[in-house]
Amino acid sequence: MANYQIRILPSFEEDLNQIVDYIALTLSNPSAAMNLVENVHKAIEERANYPLSFQAFPSQKKRKHPYYVIRVGNYSIFYVVIDSVMEIRRILYSKRHLDSHL
């Protein structure tokens, strides 16, 4: 099992904060928001053990580093692997046209 360092980008943190605010404040469900945060962090930590063992996310854009996706409920977490670093870039609502937001 490889040891990959996890790097969280500000874009991911901003996305997650907006999602949490929407669930907790707009939908008035703070416990669901906290559960989502816990599930997201758990999924990222688990994937860090084998981040390249999954098919890359199909994209129309040419990229230096392909995106990979982790699905958590209705959300998709996007990351790339650069050397021994798993870089977490975005979390988006899965029903959106995802490629246009990456």
PDB file of C-alpha atoms in Angstrom:
ATOM      1  CA  MET A   1       0.000   0.000   0.000  1.00  0.00           C
ATOM      2  CA  ALA A   2       1.449   3.335  -1.066  1.00  0.00           C
ATOM      3  CA  ASN A   3       1.520   6.349   1.198  1.00  0.00           C
ATOM      4  CA  TYR A   4       0.198   9.416  -0.595  1.00  0.00           C
ATOM      5  CA  GLN A   5       0.262  12.836   0.998  1.00  0.00           C
ATOM      6  CA  ILE A   6      -3.095  14.624   0.848  1.00  0.00           C
ATOM      7  CA  ARG A   7      -3.076  18.263  -0.268  1.00  0.00           C
ATOM      8  CA  ILE A   8      -6.388  20.156  -0.040  1.00  0.00           C
ATOM      9  CA  LEU A   9      -6.675  23.162  -2.360  1.00  0.00           C
ATOM     10  CA  PRO A  10      -8.573  26.351  -1.412  1.00  0.00           C
ATOM     11  CA  SER A  11     -11.020  25.712  -4.280  1.00  0.00           C
ATOM     12  CA  PHE A  12     -12.111  22.461  -2.594  1.00  0.00           C
ATOM     13  CA  GLU A  13     -12.453  24.153   0.799  1.00  0.00           C
ATOM     14  CA  GLU A  14     -14.540  26.945  -0.739  1.00  0.00           C
ATOM     15  CA  ASP A  15     -16.800  24.429  -2.526  1.00  0.00           C
ATOM     16  CA  LEU A  16     -17.278  22.382   0.644  1.00  0.00           C
ATOM     17  CA  ASN A  17     -18.007  25.471   2.767  1.00  0.00           C
ATOM     18  CA  GLN A  18     -20.680  26.599   0.296  1.00  0.00           C
ATOM     19  CA  ILE A  19     -22.277  23.127   0.294  1.00  0.00           C
ATOM     20  CA  VAL A  20     -22.237  22.944   4.097  1.00  0.00           C
ATOM     21  CA  ASP A  21     -23.746  26.437   4.407  1.00  0.00           C
ATOM     22  CA  TYR A  22     -26.493  25.529   1.953  1.00  0.00           C
ATOM     23  CA  ILE A  23     -27.389  22.290   3.757  1.00  0.00           C
ATOM     24  CA  ALA A  24     -27.080  23.716   7.282  1.00  0.00           C
ATOM     25  CA  LEU A  25     -28.621  27.160   6.738  1.00  0.00           C
ATOM     26  CA  THR A  26     -30.843  27.077   3.660  1.00  0.00           C
ATOM     27  CA  LEU A  27     -32.134  23.546   4.198  1.00  0.00           C
ATOM     28  CA  SER A  28     -31.982  23.939   8.011  1.00  0.00           C
ATOM     29  CA  ASN A  29     -30.235  20.598   8.461  1.00  0.00           C
ATOM     30  CA  PRO A  30     -26.931  21.140  10.304  1.00  0.00           C
ATOM     31  CA  SER A  31     -26.609  17.471  11.286  1.00  0.00           C
ATOM     32  CA  ALA A  32     -26.755  16.410   7.613  1.00  0.00           C
ATOM     33  CA  ALA A  33     -24.107  19.037   6.823  1.00  0.00           C
ATOM     34  CA  MET A  34     -21.784  17.696   9.524  1.00  0.00           C
ATOM     35  CA  ASN A  35     -22.375  14.099   8.382  1.00  0.00           C
ATOM     36  CA  LEU A  36     -21.426  15.103   4.852  1.00  0.00           C
ATOM     37  CA  VAL A  37     -18.179  16.700   6.063  1.00  0.00           C
ATOM     38  CA  GLU A  38     -17.288  13.558   8.033  1.00  0.00           C
ATOM     39  CA  ASN A  39     -18.095  11.283   5.079  1.00  0.00           C
ATOM     40  CA  VAL A  40     -16.107  13.444   2.665  1.00  0.00           C
ATOM     41  CA  HIS A  41     -12.983  13.440   4.840  1.00  0.00           C
ATOM     42  CA  LYS A  42     -13.283   9.710   5.488  1.00  0.00           C
ATOM     43  CA  ALA A  43     -13.621   8.979   1.748  1.00  0.00           C
ATOM     44  CA  ILE A  44     -10.559  11.108   0.937  1.00  0.00           C
ATOM     45  CA  GLU A  45      -8.443   9.412   3.610  1.00  0.00           C
ATOM     46  CA  GLU A  46      -9.482   5.951   2.404  1.00  0.00           C
ATOM     47  CA  ARG A  47      -8.761   6.792  -1.237  1.00  0.00           C
ATOM     48  CA  ALA A  48      -5.293   8.134  -0.345  1.00  0.00           C
ATOM     49  CA  ASN A  49      -4.159   4.527   0.125  1.00  0.00           C
ATOM     50  CA  TYR A  50      -4.709   3.713  -3.567  1.00  0.00           C
ATOM     51  CA  PRO A  51      -5.625   6.863  -5.543  1.00  0.00           C
ATOM     52  CA  LEU A  52      -4.508   5.535  -8.947  1.00  0.00           C
ATOM     53  CA  SER A  53      -6.451   2.264  -8.714  1.00  0.00           C
ATOM     54  CA  PHE A  54      -9.507   3.801 -10.373  1.00  0.00           C
ATOM     55  CA  GLN A  55     -10.311   4.869 -13.909  1.00  0.00           C
ATOM     56  CA  ALA A  56      -9.614   8.529 -14.626  1.00  0.00           C
ATOM     57  CA  PHE A  57     -12.598  10.866 -15.011  1.00  0.00           C
ATOM     58  CA  PRO A  58     -13.443  11.189 -18.724  1.00  0.00           C
ATOM     59  CA  SER A  59     -12.861  14.759 -19.828  1.00  0.00           C
ATOM     60  CA  GLN A  60     -12.998  16.674 -23.101  1.00  0.00           C
ATOM     61  CA  LYS A  61     -10.128  18.874 -21.908  1.00  0.00           C
ATOM     62  CA  LYS A  62      -6.492  17.881 -22.305  1.00  0.00           C
ATOM     63  CA  ARG A  63      -4.841  17.887 -18.891  1.00  0.00           C
ATOM     64  CA  LYS A  64      -1.316  17.395 -17.642  1.00  0.00           C
ATOM     65  CA  HIS A  65      -2.702  15.340 -14.729  1.00  0.00           C
ATOM     66  CA  PRO A  66      -5.950  13.407 -15.199  1.00  0.00           C
ATOM     67  CA  TYR A  67      -8.778  13.929 -12.753  1.00  0.00           C
ATOM     68  CA  TYR A  68     -10.092  11.091 -10.614  1.00  0.00           C
ATOM     69  CA  VAL A  69     -13.403  11.163  -8.785  1.00  0.00           C
ATOM     70  CA  ILE A  70     -14.717  10.002  -5.420  1.00  0.00           C
ATOM     71  CA  ARG A  71     -18.498   9.891  -5.065  1.00  0.00           C
ATOM     72  CA  VAL A  72     -19.991  10.747  -1.671  1.00  0.00           C
ATOM     73  CA  GLY A  73     -23.781  10.866  -1.671  1.00  0.00           C
ATOM     74  CA  ASN A  74     -24.858  13.437  -4.261  1.00  0.00           C
ATOM     75  CA  TYR A  75     -21.383  14.956  -4.515  1.00  0.00           C
ATOM     76  CA  SER A  76     -18.260  14.268  -6.568  1.00  0.00           C
ATOM     77  CA  ILE A  77     -14.794  14.995  -5.194  1.00  0.00           C
ATOM     78  CA  PHE A  78     -12.150  15.598  -7.858  1.00  0.00           C
ATOM     79  CA  TYR A  79      -8.453  15.008  -7.349  1.00  0.00           C
ATOM     80  CA  VAL A  80      -5.228  14.565  -9.296  1.00  0.00           C
ATOM     81  CA  VAL A  81      -2.113  12.636  -8.379  1.00  0.00           C
ATOM     82  CA  ILE A  82       1.224  14.415  -8.742  1.00  0.00           C
ATOM     83  CA  ASP A  83       4.148  12.210  -7.748  1.00  0.00           C
ATOM     84  CA  SER A  84       3.303  11.070  -4.199  1.00  0.00           C
ATOM     85  CA  VAL A  85       0.676  13.767  -3.590  1.00  0.00           C
ATOM     86  CA  MET A  86      -3.080  13.307  -3.919  1.00  0.00           C
ATOM     87  CA  GLU A  87      -4.259  16.859  -4.588  1.00  0.00           C
ATOM     88  CA  ILE A  88      -7.934  17.438  -3.755  1.00  0.00           C
ATOM     89  CA  ARG A  89      -9.207  20.155  -6.086  1.00  0.00           C
ATOM     90  CA  ARG A  90     -13.030  20.393  -6.151  1.00  0.00           C
ATOM     91  CA  ILE A  91     -16.261  18.996  -4.720  1.00  0.00           C
ATOM     92  CA  LEU A  92     -19.344  19.503  -6.890  1.00  0.00           C
ATOM     93  CA  TYR A  93     -22.972  18.453  -6.930  1.00  0.00           C
ATOM     94  CA  SER A  94     -23.000  15.282  -9.051  1.00  0.00           C
ATOM     95  CA  LYS A  95     -26.015  16.221 -11.173  1.00  0.00           C
ATOM     96  CA  ARG A  96     -24.225  19.209 -12.738  1.00  0.00           C
ATOM     97  CA  HIS A  97     -22.348  19.048 -16.039  1.00  0.00           C
ATOM     98  CA  LEU A  98     -19.144  18.319 -14.159  1.00  0.00           C
ATOM     99  CA  ASP A  99     -16.523  18.624 -16.906  1.00  0.00           C
ATOM    100  CA  SER A 100     -17.406  22.277 -17.529  1.00  0.00           C
ATOM    101  CA  HIS A 101     -16.608  23.126 -13.891  1.00  0.00           C
ATOM    102  CA  LEU A 102     -13.139  21.550 -13.834  1.00  0.00           C
TER     103      LEU A 102
END
